[in-house]
Short mmCIF file of C-alpha atoms in Angstrom, two decimals:
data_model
loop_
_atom_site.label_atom_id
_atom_site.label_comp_id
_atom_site.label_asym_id
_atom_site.label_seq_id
_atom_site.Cartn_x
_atom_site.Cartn_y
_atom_site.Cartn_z
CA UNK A 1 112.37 97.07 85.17
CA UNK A 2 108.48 97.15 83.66
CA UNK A 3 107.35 96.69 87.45
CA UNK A 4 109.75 99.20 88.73
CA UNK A 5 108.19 101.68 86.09
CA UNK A 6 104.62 100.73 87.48
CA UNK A 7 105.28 101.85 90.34
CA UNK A 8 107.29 105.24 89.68
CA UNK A 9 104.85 106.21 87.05
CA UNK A 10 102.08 105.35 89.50
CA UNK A 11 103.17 107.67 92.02
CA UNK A 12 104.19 110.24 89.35
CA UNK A 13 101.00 110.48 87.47
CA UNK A 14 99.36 111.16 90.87
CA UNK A 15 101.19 113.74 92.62
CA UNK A 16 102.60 116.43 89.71
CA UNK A 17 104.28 118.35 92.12
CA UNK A 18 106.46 117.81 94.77
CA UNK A 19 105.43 120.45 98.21
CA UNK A 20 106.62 120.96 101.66
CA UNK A 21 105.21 122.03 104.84
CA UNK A 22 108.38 124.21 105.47
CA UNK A 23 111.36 125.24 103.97
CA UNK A 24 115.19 124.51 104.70
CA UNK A 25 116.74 127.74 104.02
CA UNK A 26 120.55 126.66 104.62
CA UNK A 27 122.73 123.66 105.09
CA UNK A 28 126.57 123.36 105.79
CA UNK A 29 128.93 122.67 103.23
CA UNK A 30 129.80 119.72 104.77
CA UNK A 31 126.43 118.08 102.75
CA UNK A 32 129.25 118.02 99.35
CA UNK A 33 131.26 115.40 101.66
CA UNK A 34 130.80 111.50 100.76
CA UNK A 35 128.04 110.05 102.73
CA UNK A 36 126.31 106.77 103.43
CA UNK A 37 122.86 106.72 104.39
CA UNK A 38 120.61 103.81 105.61
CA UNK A 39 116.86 105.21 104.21
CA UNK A 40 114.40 102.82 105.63
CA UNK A 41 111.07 102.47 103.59
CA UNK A 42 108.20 100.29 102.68
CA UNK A 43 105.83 99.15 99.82
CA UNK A 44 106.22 101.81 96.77
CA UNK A 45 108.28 104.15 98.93
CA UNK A 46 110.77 101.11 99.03
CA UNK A 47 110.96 101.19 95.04
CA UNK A 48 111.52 104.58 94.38
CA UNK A 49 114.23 104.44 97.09
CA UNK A 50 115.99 101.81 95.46
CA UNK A 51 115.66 103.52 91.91
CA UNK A 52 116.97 106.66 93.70
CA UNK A 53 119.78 104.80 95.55
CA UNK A 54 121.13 104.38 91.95
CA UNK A 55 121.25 107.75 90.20
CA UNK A 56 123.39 109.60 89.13
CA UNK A 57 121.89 112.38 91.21
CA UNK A 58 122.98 110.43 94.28
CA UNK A 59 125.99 110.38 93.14
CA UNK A 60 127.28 113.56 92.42
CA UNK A 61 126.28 114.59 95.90
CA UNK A 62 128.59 112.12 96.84
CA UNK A 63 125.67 109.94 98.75
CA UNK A 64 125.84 106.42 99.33
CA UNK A 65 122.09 105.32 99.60
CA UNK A 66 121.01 101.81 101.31
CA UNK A 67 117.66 100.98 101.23
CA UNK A 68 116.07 98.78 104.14
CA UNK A 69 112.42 97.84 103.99
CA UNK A 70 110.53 97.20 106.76
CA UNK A 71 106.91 96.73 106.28
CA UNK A 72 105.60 97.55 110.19
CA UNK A 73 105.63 101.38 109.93
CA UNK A 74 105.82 101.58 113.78
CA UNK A 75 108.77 99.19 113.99
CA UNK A 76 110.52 101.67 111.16
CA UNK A 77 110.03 104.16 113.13
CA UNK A 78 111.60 103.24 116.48
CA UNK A 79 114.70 101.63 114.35
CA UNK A 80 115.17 104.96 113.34
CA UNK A 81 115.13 106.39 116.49
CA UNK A 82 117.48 103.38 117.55
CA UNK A 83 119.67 104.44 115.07
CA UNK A 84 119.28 101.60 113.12
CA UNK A 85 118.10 103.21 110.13
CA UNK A 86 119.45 106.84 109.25
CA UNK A 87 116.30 108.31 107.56
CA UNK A 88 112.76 106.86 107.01
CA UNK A 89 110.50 107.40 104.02
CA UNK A 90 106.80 105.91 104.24
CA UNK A 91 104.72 108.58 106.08
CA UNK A 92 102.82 111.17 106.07
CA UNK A 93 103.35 114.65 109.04
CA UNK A 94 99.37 113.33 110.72
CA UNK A 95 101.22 109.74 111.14
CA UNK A 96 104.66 111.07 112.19
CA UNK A 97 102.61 113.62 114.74
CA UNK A 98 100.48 110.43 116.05
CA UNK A 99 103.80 108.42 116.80
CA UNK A 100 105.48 111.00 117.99
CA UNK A 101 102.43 111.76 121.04
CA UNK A 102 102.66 107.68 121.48
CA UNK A 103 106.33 107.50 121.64
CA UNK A 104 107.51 110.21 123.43
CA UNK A 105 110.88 108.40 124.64
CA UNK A 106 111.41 107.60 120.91
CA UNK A 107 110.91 111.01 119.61
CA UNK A 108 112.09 111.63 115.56
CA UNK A 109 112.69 115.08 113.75
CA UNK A 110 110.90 116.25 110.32
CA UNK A 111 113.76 116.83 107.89
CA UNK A 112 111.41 117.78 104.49
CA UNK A 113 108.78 116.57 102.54
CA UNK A 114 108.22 114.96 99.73
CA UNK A 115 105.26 113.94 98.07
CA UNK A 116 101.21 113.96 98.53
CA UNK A 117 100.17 109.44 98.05
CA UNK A 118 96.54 110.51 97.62
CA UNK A 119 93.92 108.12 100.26
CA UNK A 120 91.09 107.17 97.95
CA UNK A 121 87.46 105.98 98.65
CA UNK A 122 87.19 102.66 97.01
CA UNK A 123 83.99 100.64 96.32
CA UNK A 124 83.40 97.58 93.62
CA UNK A 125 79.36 97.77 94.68
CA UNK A 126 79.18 101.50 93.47
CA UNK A 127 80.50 103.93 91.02
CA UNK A 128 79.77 107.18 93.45
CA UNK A 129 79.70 108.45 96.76
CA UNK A 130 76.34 109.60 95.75
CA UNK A 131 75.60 105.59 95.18
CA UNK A 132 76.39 104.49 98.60
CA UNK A 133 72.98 103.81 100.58
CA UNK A 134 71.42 103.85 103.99
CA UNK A 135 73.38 101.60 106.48
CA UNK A 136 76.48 100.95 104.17
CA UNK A 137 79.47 99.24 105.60
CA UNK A 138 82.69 101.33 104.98
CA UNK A 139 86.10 99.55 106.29
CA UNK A 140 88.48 102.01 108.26
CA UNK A 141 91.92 101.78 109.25
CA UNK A 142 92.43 100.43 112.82
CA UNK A 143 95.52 102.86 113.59
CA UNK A 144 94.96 106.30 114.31
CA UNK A 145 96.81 108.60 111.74
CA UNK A 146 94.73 106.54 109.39
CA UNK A 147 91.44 106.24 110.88
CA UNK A 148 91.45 110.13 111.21
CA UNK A 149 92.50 110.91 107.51
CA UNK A 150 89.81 108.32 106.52
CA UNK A 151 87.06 110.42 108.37
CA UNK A 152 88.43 113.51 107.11
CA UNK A 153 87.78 112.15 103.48
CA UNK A 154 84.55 110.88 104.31
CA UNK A 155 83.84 114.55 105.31
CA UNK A 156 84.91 115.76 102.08
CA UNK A 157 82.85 113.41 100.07
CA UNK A 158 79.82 115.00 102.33
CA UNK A 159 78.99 111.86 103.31
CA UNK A 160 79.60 112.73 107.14
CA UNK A 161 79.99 115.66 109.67
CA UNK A 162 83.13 115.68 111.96
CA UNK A 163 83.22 117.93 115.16
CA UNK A 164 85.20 121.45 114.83
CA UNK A 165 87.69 120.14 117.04
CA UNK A 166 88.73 116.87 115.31
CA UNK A 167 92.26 116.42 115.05
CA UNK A 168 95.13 113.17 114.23
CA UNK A 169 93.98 111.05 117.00
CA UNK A 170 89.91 111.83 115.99
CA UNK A 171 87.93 108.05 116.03
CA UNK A 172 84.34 107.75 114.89
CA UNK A 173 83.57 108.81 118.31
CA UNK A 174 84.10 112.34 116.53
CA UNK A 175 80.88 112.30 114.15
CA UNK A 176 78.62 114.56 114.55
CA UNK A 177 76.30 113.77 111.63
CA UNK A 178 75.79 110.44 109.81
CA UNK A 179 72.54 111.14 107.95
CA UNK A 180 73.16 107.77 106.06
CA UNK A 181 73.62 105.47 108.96
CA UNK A 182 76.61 104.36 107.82
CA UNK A 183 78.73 101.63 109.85
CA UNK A 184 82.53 101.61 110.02
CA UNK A 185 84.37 98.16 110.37
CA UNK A 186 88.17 98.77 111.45
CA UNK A 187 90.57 96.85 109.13
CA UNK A 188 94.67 96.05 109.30
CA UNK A 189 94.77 99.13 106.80
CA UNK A 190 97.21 96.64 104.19
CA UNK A 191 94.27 94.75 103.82
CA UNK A 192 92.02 97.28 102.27
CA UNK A 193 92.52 95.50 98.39
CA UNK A 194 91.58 92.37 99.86
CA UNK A 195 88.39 93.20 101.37
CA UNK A 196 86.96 95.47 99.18
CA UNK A 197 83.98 92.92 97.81
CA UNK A 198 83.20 92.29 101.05
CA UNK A 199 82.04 95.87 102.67
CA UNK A 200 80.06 98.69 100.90
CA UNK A 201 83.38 100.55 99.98
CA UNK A 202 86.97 100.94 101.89
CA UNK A 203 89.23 103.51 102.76
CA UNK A 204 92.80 102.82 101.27
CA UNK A 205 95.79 104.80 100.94
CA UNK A 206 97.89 104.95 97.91
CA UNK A 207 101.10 102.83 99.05
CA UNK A 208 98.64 100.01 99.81
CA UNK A 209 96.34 100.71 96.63
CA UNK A 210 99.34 100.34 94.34
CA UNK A 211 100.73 96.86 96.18
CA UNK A 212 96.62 95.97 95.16
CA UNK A 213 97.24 96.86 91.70
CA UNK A 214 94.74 100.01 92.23
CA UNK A 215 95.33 103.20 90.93
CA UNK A 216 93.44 106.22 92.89
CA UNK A 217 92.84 108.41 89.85
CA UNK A 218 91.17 105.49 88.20
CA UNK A 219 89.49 103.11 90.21
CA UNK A 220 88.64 105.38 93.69
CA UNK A 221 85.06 106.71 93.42
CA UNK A 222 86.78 109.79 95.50
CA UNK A 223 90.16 110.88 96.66
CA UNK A 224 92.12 113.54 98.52
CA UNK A 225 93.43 116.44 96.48
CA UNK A 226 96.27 118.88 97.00
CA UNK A 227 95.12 121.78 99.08
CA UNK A 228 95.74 123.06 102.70
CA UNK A 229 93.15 120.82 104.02
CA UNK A 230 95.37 117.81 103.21
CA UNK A 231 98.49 119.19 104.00
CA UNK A 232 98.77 117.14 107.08
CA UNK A 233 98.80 114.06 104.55
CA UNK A 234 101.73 114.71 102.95
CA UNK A 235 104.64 112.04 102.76
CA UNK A 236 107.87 113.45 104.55
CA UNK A 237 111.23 111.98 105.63
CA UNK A 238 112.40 111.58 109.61
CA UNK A 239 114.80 111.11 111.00
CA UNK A 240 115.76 110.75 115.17
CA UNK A 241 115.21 113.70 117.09
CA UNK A 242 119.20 114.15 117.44
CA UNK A 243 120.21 113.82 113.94
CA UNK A 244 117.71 116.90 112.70
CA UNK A 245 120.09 119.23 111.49
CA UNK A 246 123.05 116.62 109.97
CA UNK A 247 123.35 118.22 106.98
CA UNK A 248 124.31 115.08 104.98
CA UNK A 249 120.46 113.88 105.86
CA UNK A 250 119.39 117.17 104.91
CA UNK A 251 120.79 117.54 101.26
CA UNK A 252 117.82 114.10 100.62
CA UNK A 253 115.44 117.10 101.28
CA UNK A 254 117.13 119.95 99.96
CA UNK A 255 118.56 118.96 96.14
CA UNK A 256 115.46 119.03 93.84
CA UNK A 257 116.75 116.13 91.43
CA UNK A 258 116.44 113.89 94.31
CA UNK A 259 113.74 115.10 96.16
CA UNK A 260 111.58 115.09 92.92
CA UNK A 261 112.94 112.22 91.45
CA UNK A 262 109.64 109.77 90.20
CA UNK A 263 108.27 113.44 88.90
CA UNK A 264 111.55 114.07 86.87
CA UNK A 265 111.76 109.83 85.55
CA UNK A 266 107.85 109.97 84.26
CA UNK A 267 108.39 113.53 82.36
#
């Protein structure tokens, strides 16, 4: 119970407030009918899905939640377009967009969003980006949703120039200015807690921080925040392309107790 609190309070304490890229105006009465759903997940999604499985929220919508993990976010993502898993829950509308240009015979639908899992800039060398010198190593993911997010941070932190165009699938190819030299080594993103003594400072997002026992608010030297430059970050839950407007999937999106359920538990 103490570890399932770690995580719920992790994820609380960072977002604050749950947001949405659009809104569901309507959905069929058929949503108050029992229903069993199969909500695939991952890493600290995976925990709050199970805590969620088992409300009483859940419940009086008459929902039937199981929770499958599968920790290969591209493998979730075609069993859900298989149909082997209802409705997925691990990532964010850049990553969704990026599969869905690299699988476009395994399409999936946005039903909602959820929640903002912050990327942070993490270094054990230095307490600033101001810190980080001439020629620094930084580790970046070695999938594209990531890689591109990373950049865009790096950006932010004004520790690089990206060109006007970049966009999801942007690489390094994309700088435009690296007045510090730096050097980018592409990592298995889930290894970023690992490796951190080993480069100048890594780019890790929040699902794999917390499996590292890292917390972005404390231990990042910089992090996204909530604004519409990082909307495209935001966590949201799929679904295949054919189920988008099954209304039973849609009420996960649509009733606030659920949808803002680790907010609700920490306050």
């Amino acid at each position: 119970m103490k570890r399932l609190a770690w995580w719920l309070i992790g994820i609380a304490a960072i977002v604050g407030i749950c947001v949405g890229l659009h809104e569901i105006t309507s959905y069929s009465a058929r949503a108050q009918q029992s229903a069993t759903i199969t909500v695939g997940s991952m890493g600290s999604d995976y925990e709050v899905w199970k805590h969620i499985a088992k409300s009483q929220d859940a419940k009086k919508m008459g929902l039937t939640i199981k929770v499958k993990q599968i920790t290969d976010g591209v493998q979730l993502n075609k069993a859900t377009a298989d149909g082997n898993v209802d409705v997925n829950a691990f990532q964010s509308w850049s990553y969704y967009q990026t599969y869905n240009q690299q699988n476009p015979k395994a399409k999936l639908a946005a039903l909602g969003t959820t929640y903002l899992e912050p990327m942070g800039i993490y270094s054990k060398k230095y307490q600033s980006v101001d810190e980080i010198p001439d020629g620094a190593t930084i580790a970046i993911a070695d999938n594209p949703s990531q890689a591109s997010r990373g950049l865009l941070l790096l950006q932010k932190a004004g520790l690089i120039k990206l060109a006007a165009n970049f966009g999801v699938l942007g690489s390094v190819k994309d700088i435009t200015s690296n007045p510090r030299h730096l050097k980018f080594k592409q990592i298995d993103d889930t290894t970023g807690p690992r490796i951190i003594k080993s480069v100048d400072a890594v780019l890790i997002s929040n699902t794999v921080a917390l499996e590292g026992h890292l917390h972005v608010l404390r231990d990042s030297i910089f992090h996204e925040s909530l604004n519409k430059s990082t909307r495209d970050n935001v966590n949201i839950l799929a679904t295949a392309a054919k189920n988008e407007h099954r209304a039973s999937y849609l009420i996960l999106t649509i009733n606030k107790h659920i949808g803002c359920w680790m907010i609700i538990d920490k306050l």
